[in-house]
Short mmCIF file of C-alpha atoms in Angstrom, two decimals:
data_model
loop_
_atom_site.label_atom_id
_atom_site.label_comp_id
_atom_site.label_asym_id
_atom_site.label_seq_id
_atom_site.Cartn_x
_atom_site.Cartn_y
_atom_site.Cartn_z
CA MET K 1 -198.15 -9.84 -139.51
CA GLN K 2 -198.46 -10.07 -143.28
CA PRO K 3 -201.21 -12.02 -145.03
CA ASP K 4 -200.51 -15.01 -147.25
CA PRO K 5 -200.17 -13.71 -150.83
CA CYS K 6 -202.36 -16.60 -151.93
CA VAL K 7 -205.30 -15.39 -149.85
CA SER K 8 -208.11 -14.55 -152.25
CA VAL K 9 -210.98 -12.12 -152.10
CA ALA K 10 -213.11 -15.05 -153.27
CA SER K 11 -212.75 -16.78 -149.89
CA THR K 12 -216.12 -17.95 -148.59
CA PRO K 13 -216.81 -16.82 -145.02
CA ARG K 14 -218.53 -19.16 -142.58
CA PRO K 15 -221.99 -18.15 -141.26
CA SER K 16 -221.94 -15.73 -138.31
CA ALA K 17 -223.64 -12.55 -137.17
CA CYS K 18 -220.23 -10.95 -136.60
CA PRO K 19 -218.74 -8.86 -139.41
CA GLY K 20 -215.37 -9.90 -140.79
CA LEU K 21 -213.07 -9.08 -143.66
CA TRP K 22 -214.97 -11.23 -146.18
CA ARG K 23 -218.22 -11.46 -144.21
CA ILE K 24 -219.75 -8.04 -144.74
CA VAL K 25 -222.89 -7.92 -142.62
CA SER K 26 -225.92 -5.93 -143.72
CA ALA K 27 -227.25 -3.06 -141.59
CA LEU K 28 -229.77 -0.29 -142.19
CA ASP K 29 -226.96 2.05 -143.30
CA GLY K 30 -225.28 -0.50 -145.59
CA GLY K 31 -222.72 -3.27 -145.12
CA ILE K 32 -220.30 -3.51 -142.19
CA CYS K 33 -216.76 -4.81 -142.71
CA ARG K 34 -214.62 -5.50 -139.63
CA VAL K 35 -210.86 -5.07 -140.00
CA LYS K 36 -208.94 -6.93 -137.30
CA LEU K 37 -205.69 -5.27 -136.30
CA PRO K 38 -202.87 -7.26 -134.65
CA GLY K 39 -202.45 -5.69 -131.23
CA GLY K 40 -204.71 -2.83 -132.33
CA SER K 41 -201.82 -1.37 -134.31
CA LEU K 42 -201.74 0.00 -137.83
CA SER K 43 -199.18 2.02 -139.73
CA SER K 44 -199.88 5.43 -141.18
CA ASP K 45 -199.93 3.90 -144.67
CA GLN K 46 -202.45 1.29 -143.54
CA ALA K 47 -204.60 3.95 -141.88
CA ARG K 48 -204.69 5.92 -145.12
CA ALA K 49 -205.57 2.73 -147.02
CA VAL K 50 -208.52 2.10 -144.66
CA ALA K 51 -209.66 5.71 -144.93
CA GLY K 52 -209.45 5.59 -148.72
CA ALA K 53 -211.33 2.30 -148.90
CA ALA K 54 -214.04 3.64 -146.57
CA ARG K 55 -214.61 6.60 -148.88
CA LEU K 56 -214.46 4.62 -152.13
CA CYS K 57 -216.49 1.59 -151.06
CA GLY K 58 -218.48 2.76 -148.06
CA SER K 59 -220.06 5.79 -146.45
CA GLY K 60 -216.76 7.10 -145.09
CA VAL K 61 -217.83 6.28 -141.52
CA LEU K 62 -215.47 4.20 -139.37
CA GLU K 63 -216.16 2.62 -135.98
CA LEU K 64 -213.59 1.79 -133.31
CA THR K 65 -214.54 -1.42 -131.51
CA ASN K 66 -214.04 -2.51 -127.91
CA ARG K 67 -211.46 -5.06 -129.11
CA SER K 68 -209.25 -2.40 -130.72
CA ASN K 69 -210.42 -3.14 -134.27
CA LEU K 70 -211.95 -1.01 -137.01
CA GLN K 71 -215.28 -1.31 -138.79
CA ILE K 72 -216.08 0.26 -142.14
CA ARG K 73 -219.78 1.14 -142.44
CA GLY K 74 -222.08 1.78 -145.36
CA VAL K 75 -220.39 -0.67 -147.74
CA GLY K 76 -222.35 -0.92 -150.98
CA ASP K 77 -223.51 -4.31 -152.22
CA SER K 78 -221.42 -3.99 -155.38
CA GLU K 79 -218.30 -2.85 -153.52
CA HIS K 80 -217.49 -5.92 -151.42
CA ALA K 81 -214.76 -7.37 -153.63
CA ALA K 82 -213.12 -3.99 -154.26
CA LEU K 83 -213.08 -3.20 -150.54
CA VAL K 84 -211.47 -6.50 -149.58
CA GLN K 85 -208.87 -6.08 -152.33
CA HIS K 86 -207.93 -2.64 -150.97
CA LEU K 87 -207.52 -4.03 -147.46
CA LEU K 88 -205.53 -7.09 -148.50
CA ALA K 89 -203.18 -4.91 -150.56
CA ALA K 90 -202.50 -2.88 -147.41
CA GLY K 91 -201.54 -5.99 -145.43
CA LEU K 92 -204.70 -5.95 -143.35
CA GLY K 93 -205.80 -9.53 -143.89
CA PRO K 94 -205.03 -12.81 -142.13
CA ARG K 95 -202.15 -15.13 -142.96
CA VAL K 96 -204.72 -17.77 -143.95
CA ALA K 97 -208.16 -16.85 -145.26
CA ALA K 98 -210.02 -19.22 -142.96
CA ALA K 99 -208.31 -17.68 -139.93
CA ASP K 100 -209.85 -14.21 -140.13
CA ASP K 101 -212.43 -14.89 -137.41
CA VAL K 102 -209.97 -16.20 -134.82
CA ARG K 103 -207.56 -13.27 -134.71
CA ASN K 104 -209.03 -12.17 -131.39
CA LEU K 105 -206.06 -11.32 -129.17
CA LEU K 106 -206.31 -8.10 -127.17
CA LEU K 107 -203.15 -6.32 -126.02
CA SER K 108 -202.65 -3.08 -124.15
CA PRO K 109 -202.48 -0.21 -126.66
CA ALA K 110 -199.26 0.76 -124.84
CA ALA K 111 -197.55 -2.62 -125.30
CA GLY K 112 -193.82 -2.04 -125.60
CA ARG K 113 -194.19 1.59 -124.55
CA ASP K 114 -195.71 1.62 -121.04
CA PRO K 115 -193.05 2.30 -118.36
CA LEU K 116 -195.02 0.23 -115.82
CA ALA K 117 -195.04 -2.89 -118.00
CA LEU K 118 -193.34 -5.98 -116.61
CA LEU K 119 -193.08 -7.58 -120.05
CA ASP K 120 -193.13 -6.45 -123.66
CA THR K 121 -195.97 -8.68 -124.83
CA ARG K 122 -195.55 -8.11 -128.56
CA PRO K 123 -193.18 -11.03 -129.34
CA LEU K 124 -195.43 -13.48 -127.49
CA ALA K 125 -198.47 -11.97 -129.20
CA GLU K 126 -196.89 -12.71 -132.58
CA GLN K 127 -196.46 -16.35 -131.55
CA LEU K 128 -200.04 -16.64 -130.32
CA LEU K 129 -201.51 -15.03 -133.43
CA ALA K 130 -199.47 -17.39 -135.59
CA LEU K 131 -200.73 -20.33 -133.51
CA LEU K 132 -204.35 -19.24 -133.99
CA GLN K 133 -203.97 -18.72 -137.72
CA ASP K 134 -201.77 -21.70 -138.58
CA THR K 135 -203.76 -24.36 -136.68
CA PRO K 136 -206.74 -25.39 -138.86
CA ALA K 137 -208.65 -26.83 -135.89
CA PHE K 138 -208.72 -23.41 -134.24
CA HIS K 139 -210.47 -21.89 -137.25
CA GLY K 140 -213.62 -23.52 -135.88
CA LEU K 141 -213.64 -21.31 -132.79
CA SER K 142 -216.46 -18.81 -132.52
CA ALA K 143 -215.79 -15.38 -133.99
CA LYS K 144 -216.46 -14.09 -130.45
CA PHE K 145 -213.96 -16.40 -128.71
CA ALA K 146 -211.21 -14.10 -127.45
CA LEU K 147 -207.82 -14.08 -125.76
CA GLN K 148 -206.13 -11.31 -123.80
CA LEU K 149 -202.45 -10.79 -123.04
CA ASP K 150 -201.18 -7.96 -120.86
CA GLY K 151 -197.75 -7.00 -119.56
CA SER K 152 -199.25 -5.36 -116.46
CA GLU K 153 -199.38 -2.03 -118.25
CA ALA K 154 -201.26 0.87 -116.68
CA LEU K 155 -203.24 1.15 -119.93
CA THR K 156 -204.98 -2.22 -119.84
CA MET K 157 -208.69 -2.99 -120.18
CA LEU K 158 -209.32 -5.38 -117.29
CA ASP K 159 -213.11 -5.14 -117.42
CA HIS K 160 -213.33 -6.90 -120.77
CA PRO K 161 -214.27 -10.58 -120.22
CA HIS K 162 -212.09 -12.96 -122.23
CA ASP K 163 -212.25 -16.71 -122.71
CA LEU K 164 -208.56 -17.00 -121.81
CA TRP K 165 -206.17 -14.41 -120.42
CA LEU K 166 -202.46 -14.16 -119.56
CA SER K 167 -201.00 -11.40 -117.38
CA ALA K 168 -197.33 -10.70 -116.65
CA LEU K 169 -196.03 -11.11 -113.10
CA PRO K 170 -193.12 -9.26 -111.44
CA GLY K 171 -189.83 -10.30 -112.95
CA GLY K 172 -191.34 -10.59 -116.43
CA THR K 173 -190.62 -14.32 -116.80
CA ARG K 174 -193.99 -15.72 -115.70
CA LEU K 175 -197.63 -15.14 -116.55
CA ALA K 176 -200.76 -15.51 -114.47
CA PHE K 177 -203.44 -17.46 -116.29
CA GLY K 178 -207.24 -17.33 -116.12
CA LEU K 179 -210.40 -18.39 -117.92
CA ALA K 180 -213.81 -16.92 -118.66
CA GLY K 181 -213.32 -13.53 -117.09
CA CYS K 182 -212.05 -14.60 -113.65
CA PRO K 183 -210.32 -11.58 -112.01
CA ARG K 184 -206.55 -11.12 -111.98
CA ASP K 185 -206.31 -11.75 -108.22
CA ALA K 186 -208.13 -15.07 -108.65
CA ALA K 187 -205.90 -16.53 -111.37
CA LEU K 188 -206.00 -20.26 -111.92
CA GLY K 189 -202.24 -20.68 -112.06
CA VAL K 190 -198.90 -19.41 -113.30
CA VAL K 191 -196.90 -20.45 -116.34
CA GLU K 192 -193.45 -19.55 -117.67
CA VAL K 193 -193.52 -17.12 -120.59
CA GLY K 194 -191.83 -19.67 -122.83
CA GLN K 195 -194.58 -22.19 -122.07
CA ALA K 196 -197.45 -19.82 -122.85
CA PRO K 197 -197.98 -20.94 -126.47
CA GLN K 198 -198.06 -24.57 -125.31
CA LEU K 199 -200.60 -23.69 -122.62
CA VAL K 200 -202.82 -21.73 -125.02
CA GLN K 201 -202.73 -24.55 -127.54
CA ALA K 202 -203.66 -27.09 -124.87
CA VAL K 203 -206.53 -24.94 -123.54
CA LEU K 204 -207.99 -24.36 -127.00
CA GLU K 205 -207.69 -28.01 -127.99
CA LEU K 206 -209.35 -29.11 -124.76
CA PHE K 207 -212.11 -26.54 -125.17
CA LEU K 208 -212.89 -27.73 -128.70
CA GLN K 209 -212.86 -31.33 -127.46
CA LEU K 210 -215.33 -30.65 -124.64
CA ALA K 211 -217.40 -27.68 -125.84
CA GLY K 212 -220.10 -29.46 -127.80
CA GLU K 213 -222.64 -26.78 -128.75
CA HIS K 214 -220.99 -24.17 -126.53
CA SER K 215 -219.15 -21.33 -128.27
CA ARG K 216 -217.64 -19.57 -125.22
CA MET K 217 -215.52 -20.75 -122.31
CA ARG K 218 -217.96 -19.41 -119.70
CA GLN K 219 -220.70 -21.62 -121.14
CA LEU K 220 -218.57 -24.74 -120.84
CA LEU K 221 -217.41 -23.90 -117.30
CA ALA K 222 -221.01 -23.38 -116.21
CA GLU K 223 -221.38 -27.14 -116.67
CA LEU K 224 -217.85 -28.44 -116.08
CA PRO K 225 -216.04 -27.49 -112.85
CA VAL K 226 -212.92 -25.42 -113.49
CA ALA K 227 -210.83 -27.88 -111.47
CA ASP K 228 -211.90 -30.69 -113.79
CA PHE K 229 -210.95 -28.64 -116.84
CA LEU K 230 -207.51 -27.80 -115.40
CA ALA K 231 -206.89 -31.42 -114.41
CA ARG K 232 -207.12 -32.42 -118.07
CA LEU K 233 -204.49 -29.95 -119.26
CA PRO K 234 -201.11 -31.51 -120.14
CA VAL K 235 -199.21 -28.32 -119.20
CA PRO K 236 -198.10 -27.98 -115.54
CA LEU K 237 -199.41 -24.92 -113.71
CA ASP K 238 -198.01 -23.46 -110.49
CA ARG K 239 -201.06 -22.98 -108.27
CA ASP K 240 -199.29 -21.64 -105.14
CA VAL K 241 -197.86 -18.30 -106.29
CA PRO K 242 -199.45 -15.30 -104.47
CA LEU K 243 -201.05 -12.85 -106.89
CA ARG K 244 -201.62 -9.14 -106.45
CA ALA K 245 -204.99 -7.53 -106.99
CA ARG K 246 -205.32 -4.98 -109.77
CA ALA K 247 -207.95 -2.29 -109.86
CA GLN K 248 -210.38 -2.63 -112.76
CA THR K 249 -211.66 0.35 -114.65
CA ALA K 250 -213.85 0.83 -117.70
CA ALA K 251 -212.02 4.02 -118.68
CA VAL K 252 -208.57 5.56 -118.53
CA ALA K 253 -207.36 9.13 -118.43
CA LEU K 254 -207.28 10.94 -121.76
CA GLY K 255 -204.29 13.05 -122.67
CA MET K 256 -200.60 12.51 -122.00
CA HIS K 257 -199.14 9.29 -120.62
CA PRO K 258 -195.43 8.78 -119.90
CA GLN K 259 -193.52 6.45 -122.18
CA ALA K 260 -190.70 4.06 -121.27
CA GLN K 261 -188.50 5.50 -123.99
CA ALA K 262 -186.63 8.65 -122.91
CA SER K 263 -187.98 12.05 -123.96
CA LEU K 264 -191.11 10.55 -125.53
CA VAL K 265 -194.76 10.48 -124.44
CA MET K 266 -197.99 8.84 -125.59
CA LEU K 267 -201.19 10.80 -126.25
CA LEU K 268 -204.51 9.05 -125.67
CA ALA K 269 -207.51 10.56 -127.46
CA GLY K 270 -211.14 9.50 -127.58
CA ALA K 271 -213.21 9.15 -130.73
CA PRO K 272 -216.62 10.74 -130.02
CA LEU K 273 -219.07 7.84 -129.54
CA GLY K 274 -216.52 5.50 -131.07
CA ARG K 275 -216.76 6.91 -134.59
CA LEU K 276 -214.39 8.62 -137.00
CA GLU K 277 -214.88 9.96 -140.48
CA ALA K 278 -212.41 8.75 -143.10
CA VAL K 279 -210.94 12.25 -143.36
CA GLN K 280 -210.18 12.17 -139.61
CA LEU K 281 -208.35 8.85 -139.85
CA TRP K 282 -206.35 10.19 -142.79
CA ALA K 283 -205.40 13.26 -140.75
CA LEU K 284 -204.38 11.03 -137.84
CA ALA K 285 -202.14 9.04 -140.16
CA ASP K 286 -200.46 12.23 -141.37
CA LEU K 287 -200.00 13.42 -137.78
CA ALA K 288 -198.48 10.10 -136.65
CA GLU K 289 -196.06 10.23 -139.53
CA ALA K 290 -195.08 13.87 -139.03
CA GLU K 291 -194.81 13.90 -135.24
CA GLY K 292 -194.39 10.29 -134.09
CA SER K 293 -193.14 6.99 -135.47
CA GLY K 294 -195.87 6.58 -138.07
CA GLU K 295 -197.88 4.17 -135.90
CA LEU K 296 -201.41 4.38 -134.53
CA ARG K 297 -202.73 2.19 -131.73
CA LEU K 298 -206.48 1.74 -131.37
CA THR K 299 -207.77 1.24 -127.83
CA PRO K 300 -210.53 -0.93 -126.29
CA TRP K 301 -211.98 2.34 -124.98
CA GLN K 302 -212.81 3.25 -128.59
CA GLY K 303 -210.04 5.78 -128.91
CA VAL K 304 -206.59 6.23 -130.41
CA LEU K 305 -203.17 6.16 -128.77
CA LEU K 306 -200.46 8.12 -130.57
CA PRO K 307 -197.07 6.89 -129.31
CA ASP K 308 -193.51 8.19 -129.66
CA ILE K 309 -194.28 11.90 -129.44
CA PRO K 310 -191.30 14.06 -128.39
CA VAL K 311 -191.98 15.80 -125.09
CA ALA K 312 -191.22 19.15 -126.73
CA ARG K 313 -194.02 18.53 -129.27
CA GLN K 314 -196.69 17.40 -126.79
CA ALA K 315 -198.66 20.65 -126.72
CA ALA K 316 -198.63 21.05 -130.50
CA VAL K 317 -199.74 17.47 -131.13
CA THR K 318 -202.47 17.77 -128.49
CA ALA K 319 -203.81 20.83 -130.27
CA ALA K 320 -203.66 19.00 -133.60
CA LEU K 321 -205.64 16.05 -132.21
CA GLU K 322 -208.32 18.40 -130.90
CA GLU K 323 -208.47 20.15 -134.27
CA ILE K 324 -209.02 16.77 -135.95
CA GLY K 325 -212.03 16.34 -133.67
CA LEU K 326 -210.79 13.92 -131.03
CA LEU K 327 -211.40 14.21 -127.29
CA LEU K 328 -208.56 14.77 -124.82
CA ASP K 329 -210.43 16.29 -121.87
CA ALA K 330 -212.02 13.77 -119.49
CA GLY K 331 -214.08 16.66 -118.12
CA GLU K 332 -215.97 16.79 -121.41
CA PRO K 333 -219.14 14.70 -120.87
CA LEU K 334 -219.00 13.28 -124.39
CA SER K 335 -215.73 11.55 -123.51
CA GLN K 336 -217.59 9.50 -120.88
CA LEU K 337 -220.41 8.26 -123.15
CA LEU K 338 -220.72 5.06 -125.16
CA ALA K 339 -223.49 4.38 -127.66
CA CYS K 340 -224.26 1.60 -130.11
CA SER K 341 -225.31 2.34 -133.68
CA GLY K 342 -228.96 2.52 -132.58
CA SER K 343 -232.12 2.57 -134.66
CA ALA K 344 -230.57 4.80 -137.32
CA ALA K 345 -228.37 1.90 -138.44
CA CYS K 346 -229.55 -1.27 -136.68
CA ALA K 347 -232.89 -3.02 -137.09
CA LYS K 348 -232.78 -4.19 -133.47
CA GLY K 349 -232.28 -0.68 -132.09
CA LEU K 350 -235.23 0.77 -130.19
CA ALA K 351 -233.84 4.32 -130.06
CA ASP K 352 -231.47 6.55 -132.00
CA THR K 353 -228.73 6.12 -129.41
CA LYS K 354 -226.04 8.11 -131.24
CA ALA K 355 -228.25 11.19 -131.56
CA ASP K 356 -229.56 10.74 -128.02
CA ALA K 357 -226.00 10.50 -126.67
CA LEU K 358 -225.06 13.78 -128.33
CA HIS K 359 -228.13 15.41 -126.77
CA LEU K 360 -227.35 13.85 -123.40
CA ALA K 361 -223.82 15.26 -123.58
CA GLU K 362 -225.29 18.75 -123.98
CA LEU K 363 -227.53 18.22 -120.96
CA LEU K 364 -224.67 16.85 -118.85
CA ARG K 365 -222.47 19.75 -119.88
CA ALA K 366 -225.14 22.17 -118.73
CA GLY K 367 -225.55 20.22 -115.48
CA ARG K 368 -221.78 20.16 -114.91
CA VAL K 369 -221.63 16.38 -114.41
CA GLN K 370 -219.59 13.71 -116.20
CA PRO K 371 -221.03 10.26 -115.43
CA GLN K 372 -219.86 7.25 -117.41
CA VAL K 373 -222.97 6.18 -119.31
CA HIS K 374 -223.60 3.49 -121.91
CA LEU K 375 -226.61 3.98 -124.20
CA SER K 376 -227.68 0.62 -125.58
CA GLY K 377 -230.36 0.30 -128.24
CA CYS K 378 -231.21 -3.25 -127.15
CA PRO K 379 -230.11 -5.76 -124.49
CA ARG K 380 -227.26 -7.13 -126.65
CA SER K 381 -224.95 -4.33 -125.44
CA CYS K 382 -222.86 -4.24 -128.62
CA ALA K 383 -220.98 -1.04 -127.79
CA ALA K 384 -219.57 -2.21 -124.46
CA ALA K 385 -218.22 -5.61 -123.49
CA HIS K 386 -218.00 -4.50 -119.85
CA THR K 387 -220.82 -3.25 -117.65
CA ALA K 388 -220.67 0.54 -117.48
CA PRO K 389 -221.26 2.43 -114.21
CA PHE K 390 -224.60 3.57 -115.68
CA THR K 391 -226.59 2.10 -118.57
CA LEU K 392 -229.50 3.63 -120.43
CA LEU K 393 -231.28 0.69 -122.08
CA ALA K 394 -233.67 1.68 -124.88
CA GLN K 395 -237.31 0.66 -124.67
CA PRO K 396 -240.05 0.63 -127.34
CA GLY K 397 -240.94 4.20 -128.18
CA GLY K 398 -237.42 5.52 -127.68
CA ARG K 399 -237.47 5.89 -123.89
CA TYR K 400 -234.85 4.33 -121.62
CA GLN K 401 -234.50 2.26 -118.48
CA LEU K 402 -231.68 3.56 -116.23
CA TYR K 403 -229.41 1.01 -114.52
CA GLN K 404 -226.45 1.37 -112.18
CA ARG K 405 -223.73 -1.25 -111.97
CA THR K 406 -224.00 -2.95 -108.58
CA ALA K 407 -221.80 -5.68 -107.11
CA GLY K 408 -223.60 -9.00 -107.04
CA VAL K 409 -226.36 -7.90 -109.42
CA ALA K 410 -226.33 -9.54 -112.84
CA GLY K 411 -226.82 -7.84 -116.19
CA PHE K 412 -226.70 -4.07 -116.28
CA GLY K 413 -227.06 -3.81 -112.50
CA HIS K 414 -229.72 -2.21 -110.31
CA LEU K 415 -232.72 -0.59 -112.02
CA LEU K 416 -232.94 3.05 -110.94
CA ALA K 417 -235.71 4.28 -113.24
CA PRO K 418 -238.06 2.27 -115.50
CA SER K 419 -238.78 4.87 -118.16
CA LEU K 420 -236.94 8.10 -118.93
CA SER K 421 -236.67 10.42 -121.90
CA ILE K 422 -233.20 11.74 -122.62
CA GLU K 423 -234.18 15.07 -121.11
CA GLU K 424 -235.33 13.29 -117.95
CA ALA K 425 -232.14 11.25 -117.87
CA GLY K 426 -230.07 14.42 -118.09
CA ALA K 427 -232.05 15.94 -115.24
CA TRP K 428 -231.63 12.76 -113.16
CA PHE K 429 -227.84 12.85 -113.50
CA ALA K 430 -227.73 16.57 -112.74
CA ALA K 431 -229.68 15.93 -109.53
CA HIS K 432 -228.06 12.69 -108.38
CA HIS K 433 -224.57 12.36 -109.82
CA GLU K 434 -221.54 13.82 -108.06
CA SER K 435 -217.84 12.85 -108.14
CA GLY K 436 -218.56 9.62 -109.96
CA THR K 437 -221.30 8.27 -107.63
CA SER K 438 -225.04 8.62 -107.39
CA ALA K 439 -226.86 9.96 -104.37
#
């Protein structure tokens, strides 16, 4: 989706703590610019443009977010205008300047490629993104307000809570509909695909009418019964269609995934701790162009999906991805770790979570265990929208509380240990963790 040529780098962003294209947020390591990618997709030329801009205007460090977007870190105070100009020239801006914040629509990274998909969601996604950008009233939505659309692909992040979600049903002509993170087997109704834009528009208009000071759907529905909200919608919903449960997972298998198109596969690679250097993104762009269709798909698991790889080239491309520095082996402990920017880059961080995660990976490797662990420098949990199986929450002094996700327990889950060093955490996992569960 191309930006309006009249969009200017002089656009004034509204106040928010969230980075955006024009709203470059200060951090200890410099400014942060968030580049929102439609469907998480960018061309090889766009990837090279981002990499070049990150080197020219920032520190060369890029972050992959849990909404399949990119962040450029270390942006210098005098480089804001030049950075935005680079990104707009590459077609990486919104259609309308005021709409940058609301382009929050998450798709499966395998949309249009996954053989298990019941619907190619990309055409509908184009309509929904246009609706969000071309409706001035929707520009007032919070920068965190988010939508999700999935075609029932195998590669879908179902743990990510969204304000509104749509999920394809068998036959590919209808979509289940839900609000505020309700699970797929507890959908609120079913709508025809052709009616989805009308439904989304009605939901967003009703939310803005009723929200008051609330910025998220879950906040509104904590006060207003869901049934009352649905009763006010002008779009009819089928409430009697049986829905199938879908397993939720915070991670998917790295490596090869089959593709719907004959003789082609997709390769899913992890970015260590969600970060890439500009030179790595440039190399990925070259690889996508040489071996695939010239497209990269970012994932909500902070990785990269390389689609359209000929089966005969799978081994060679896998080797090339590993040489670039990406992770393709789920048995590697680092592939199971998430970490926020931590005290090295964030004033709220109580520990250097990135460095601690690298050390923890060494300890886990020695202990021959691969738990899924989220290291969070503070309770905001910026690196993970979902609750990880295990969370190490930093405490003053750089030690950590250890939590385990537990059904029915709010927040990070059940507290297992109140104060651990990273060495003690590594020893705890080595002693207690086996086959994905704790003793």
